[in-house]
PDB file of C-alpha atoms in Angstrom:
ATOM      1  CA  UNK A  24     -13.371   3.156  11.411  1.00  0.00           C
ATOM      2  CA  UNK A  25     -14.942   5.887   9.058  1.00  0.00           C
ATOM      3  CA  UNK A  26     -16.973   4.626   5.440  1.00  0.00           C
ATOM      4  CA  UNK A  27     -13.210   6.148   3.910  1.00  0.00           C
ATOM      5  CA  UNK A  28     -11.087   3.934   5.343  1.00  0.00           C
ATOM      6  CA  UNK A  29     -13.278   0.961   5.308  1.00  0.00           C
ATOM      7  CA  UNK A  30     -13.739   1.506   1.583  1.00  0.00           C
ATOM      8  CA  UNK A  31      -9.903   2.085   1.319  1.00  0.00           C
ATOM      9  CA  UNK A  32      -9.293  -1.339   3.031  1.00  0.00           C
ATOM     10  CA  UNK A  33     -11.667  -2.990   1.262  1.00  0.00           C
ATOM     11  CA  UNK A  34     -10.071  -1.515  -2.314  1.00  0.00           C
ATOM     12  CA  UNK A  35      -6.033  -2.491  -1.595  1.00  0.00           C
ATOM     13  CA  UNK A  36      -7.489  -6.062  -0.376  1.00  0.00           C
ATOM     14  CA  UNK A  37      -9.282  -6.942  -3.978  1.00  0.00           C
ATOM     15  CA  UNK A  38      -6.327  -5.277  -5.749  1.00  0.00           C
ATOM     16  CA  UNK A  39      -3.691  -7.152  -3.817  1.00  0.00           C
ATOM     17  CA  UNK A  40      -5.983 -10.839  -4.223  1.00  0.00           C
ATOM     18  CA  UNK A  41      -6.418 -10.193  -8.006  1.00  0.00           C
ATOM     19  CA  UNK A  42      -3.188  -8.309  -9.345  1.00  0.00           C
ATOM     20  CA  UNK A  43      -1.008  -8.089  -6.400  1.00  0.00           C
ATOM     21  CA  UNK A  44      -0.939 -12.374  -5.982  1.00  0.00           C
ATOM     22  CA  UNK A  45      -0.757 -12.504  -9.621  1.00  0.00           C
ATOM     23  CA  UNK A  46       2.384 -10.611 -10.475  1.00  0.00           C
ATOM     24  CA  UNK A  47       4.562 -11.128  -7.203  1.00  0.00           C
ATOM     25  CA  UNK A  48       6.487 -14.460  -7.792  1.00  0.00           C
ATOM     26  CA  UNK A  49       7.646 -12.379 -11.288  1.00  0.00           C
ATOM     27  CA  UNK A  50       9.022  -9.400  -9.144  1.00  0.00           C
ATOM     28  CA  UNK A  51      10.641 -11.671  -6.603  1.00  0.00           C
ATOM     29  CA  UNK A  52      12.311 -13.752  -9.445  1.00  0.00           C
ATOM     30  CA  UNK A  53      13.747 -11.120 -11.396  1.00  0.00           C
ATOM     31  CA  UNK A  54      14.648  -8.522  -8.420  1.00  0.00           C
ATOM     32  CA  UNK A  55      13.286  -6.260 -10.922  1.00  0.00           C
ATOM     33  CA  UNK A  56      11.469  -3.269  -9.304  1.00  0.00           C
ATOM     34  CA  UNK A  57       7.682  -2.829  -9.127  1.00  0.00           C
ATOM     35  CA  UNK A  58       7.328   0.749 -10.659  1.00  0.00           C
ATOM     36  CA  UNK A  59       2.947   0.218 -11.909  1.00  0.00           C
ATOM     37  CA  UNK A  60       2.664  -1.461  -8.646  1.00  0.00           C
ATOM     38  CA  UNK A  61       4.365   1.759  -5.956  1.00  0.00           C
ATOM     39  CA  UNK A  62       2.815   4.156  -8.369  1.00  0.00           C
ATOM     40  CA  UNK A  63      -0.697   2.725  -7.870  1.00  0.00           C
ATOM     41  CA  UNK A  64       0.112   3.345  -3.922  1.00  0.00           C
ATOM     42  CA  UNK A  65       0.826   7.031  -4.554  1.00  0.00           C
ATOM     43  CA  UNK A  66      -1.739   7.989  -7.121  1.00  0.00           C
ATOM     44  CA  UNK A  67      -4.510   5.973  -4.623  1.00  0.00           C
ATOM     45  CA  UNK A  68      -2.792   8.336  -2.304  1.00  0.00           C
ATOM     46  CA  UNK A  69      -2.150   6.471   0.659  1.00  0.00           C
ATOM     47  CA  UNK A  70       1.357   8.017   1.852  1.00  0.00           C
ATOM     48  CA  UNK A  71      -1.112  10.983   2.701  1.00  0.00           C
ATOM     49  CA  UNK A  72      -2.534   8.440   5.410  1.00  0.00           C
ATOM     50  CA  UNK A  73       0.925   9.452   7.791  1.00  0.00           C
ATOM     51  CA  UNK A  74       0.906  13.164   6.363  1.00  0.00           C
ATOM     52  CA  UNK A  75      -2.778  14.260   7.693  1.00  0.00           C
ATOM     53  CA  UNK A  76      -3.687  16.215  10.654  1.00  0.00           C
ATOM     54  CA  UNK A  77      -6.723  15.028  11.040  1.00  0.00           C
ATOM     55  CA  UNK A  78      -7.902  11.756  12.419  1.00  0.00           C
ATOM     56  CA  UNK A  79      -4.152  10.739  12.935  1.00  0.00           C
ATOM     57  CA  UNK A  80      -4.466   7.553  15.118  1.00  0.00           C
ATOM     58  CA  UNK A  81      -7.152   6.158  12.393  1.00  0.00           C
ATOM     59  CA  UNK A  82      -5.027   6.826   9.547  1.00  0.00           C
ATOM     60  CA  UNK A  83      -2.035   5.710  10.886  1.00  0.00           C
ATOM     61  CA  UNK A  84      -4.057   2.372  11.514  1.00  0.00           C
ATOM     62  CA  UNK A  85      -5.307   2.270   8.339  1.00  0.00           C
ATOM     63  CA  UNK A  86      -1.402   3.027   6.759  1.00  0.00           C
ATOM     64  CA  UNK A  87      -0.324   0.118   8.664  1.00  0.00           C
ATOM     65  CA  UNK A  88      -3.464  -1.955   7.511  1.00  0.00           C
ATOM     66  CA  UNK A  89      -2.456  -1.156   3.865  1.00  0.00           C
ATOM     67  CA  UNK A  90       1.048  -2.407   4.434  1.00  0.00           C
ATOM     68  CA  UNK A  91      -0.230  -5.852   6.545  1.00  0.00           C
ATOM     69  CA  UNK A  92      -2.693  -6.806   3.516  1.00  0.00           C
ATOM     70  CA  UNK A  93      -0.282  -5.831   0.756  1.00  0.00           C
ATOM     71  CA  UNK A  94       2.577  -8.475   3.406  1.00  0.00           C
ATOM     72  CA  UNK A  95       0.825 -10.988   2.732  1.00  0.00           C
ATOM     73  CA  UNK A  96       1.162 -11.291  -1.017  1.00  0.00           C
ATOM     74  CA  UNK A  97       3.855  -9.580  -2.047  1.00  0.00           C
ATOM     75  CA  UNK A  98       6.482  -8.664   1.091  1.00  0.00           C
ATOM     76  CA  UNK A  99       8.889  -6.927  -1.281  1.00  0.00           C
ATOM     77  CA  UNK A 100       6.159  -4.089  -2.051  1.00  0.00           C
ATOM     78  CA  UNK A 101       4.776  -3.675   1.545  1.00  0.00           C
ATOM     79  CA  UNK A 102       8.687  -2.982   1.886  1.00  0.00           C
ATOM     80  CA  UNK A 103       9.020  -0.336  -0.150  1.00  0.00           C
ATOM     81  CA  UNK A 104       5.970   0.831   0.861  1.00  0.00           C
ATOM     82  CA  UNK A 105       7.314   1.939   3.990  1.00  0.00           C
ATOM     83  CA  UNK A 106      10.707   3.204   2.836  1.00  0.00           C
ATOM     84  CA  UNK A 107       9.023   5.353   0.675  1.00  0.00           C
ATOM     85  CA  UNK A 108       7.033   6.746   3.825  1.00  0.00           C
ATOM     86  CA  UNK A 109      10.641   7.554   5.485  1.00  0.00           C
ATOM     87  CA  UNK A 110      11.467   9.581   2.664  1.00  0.00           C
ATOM     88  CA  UNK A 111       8.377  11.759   2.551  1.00  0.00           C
ATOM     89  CA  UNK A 112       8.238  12.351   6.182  1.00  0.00           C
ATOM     90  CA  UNK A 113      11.602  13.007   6.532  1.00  0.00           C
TER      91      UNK A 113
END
């Protein structure tokens, strides 16, 4: 795994422990949707992860990464996540 996506991992896993945890029982509760919390994924660019030509297997591993640590505290987002993916590559 390259420094980059190490770094990356190591980034979404503080930010999901200390904001991610914090705010999820909220979203669930009140079905309302997560707007601060999908734009952080695009403007920390990660859809690009399935876009790139280069180093495909590692990003997609690292895309998939992303989505299993953001899973496991707040399902509803790692959702979205991935629908959003569908729409960009499609």
């Amino acid at each position: 795994m390259s420094k980059e996506s190490h770094a990356l991992l190591e980034e979404i896993t503080q930010y999901t422990n200390d904001e991610l945890a914090r705010v999820t029982k909220h979203y669930d509760a009140t079905e309302e949707f997560p707007t601060e919390y999908v734009d952080y994924f695009f403007k920390r660019d990660i859809f690009r992860l399935l876009l790139s030509q280069e180093s495909e297997t590692e990003d997609f591993y690292t895309f998939i990464k992303v989505i299993q640590i953001v899973s496991k505290q707040f399902p509803s987002l790692a959702s979205i996540s991935l629908t959003q993916v569908f729409k960009l590559i499609s």
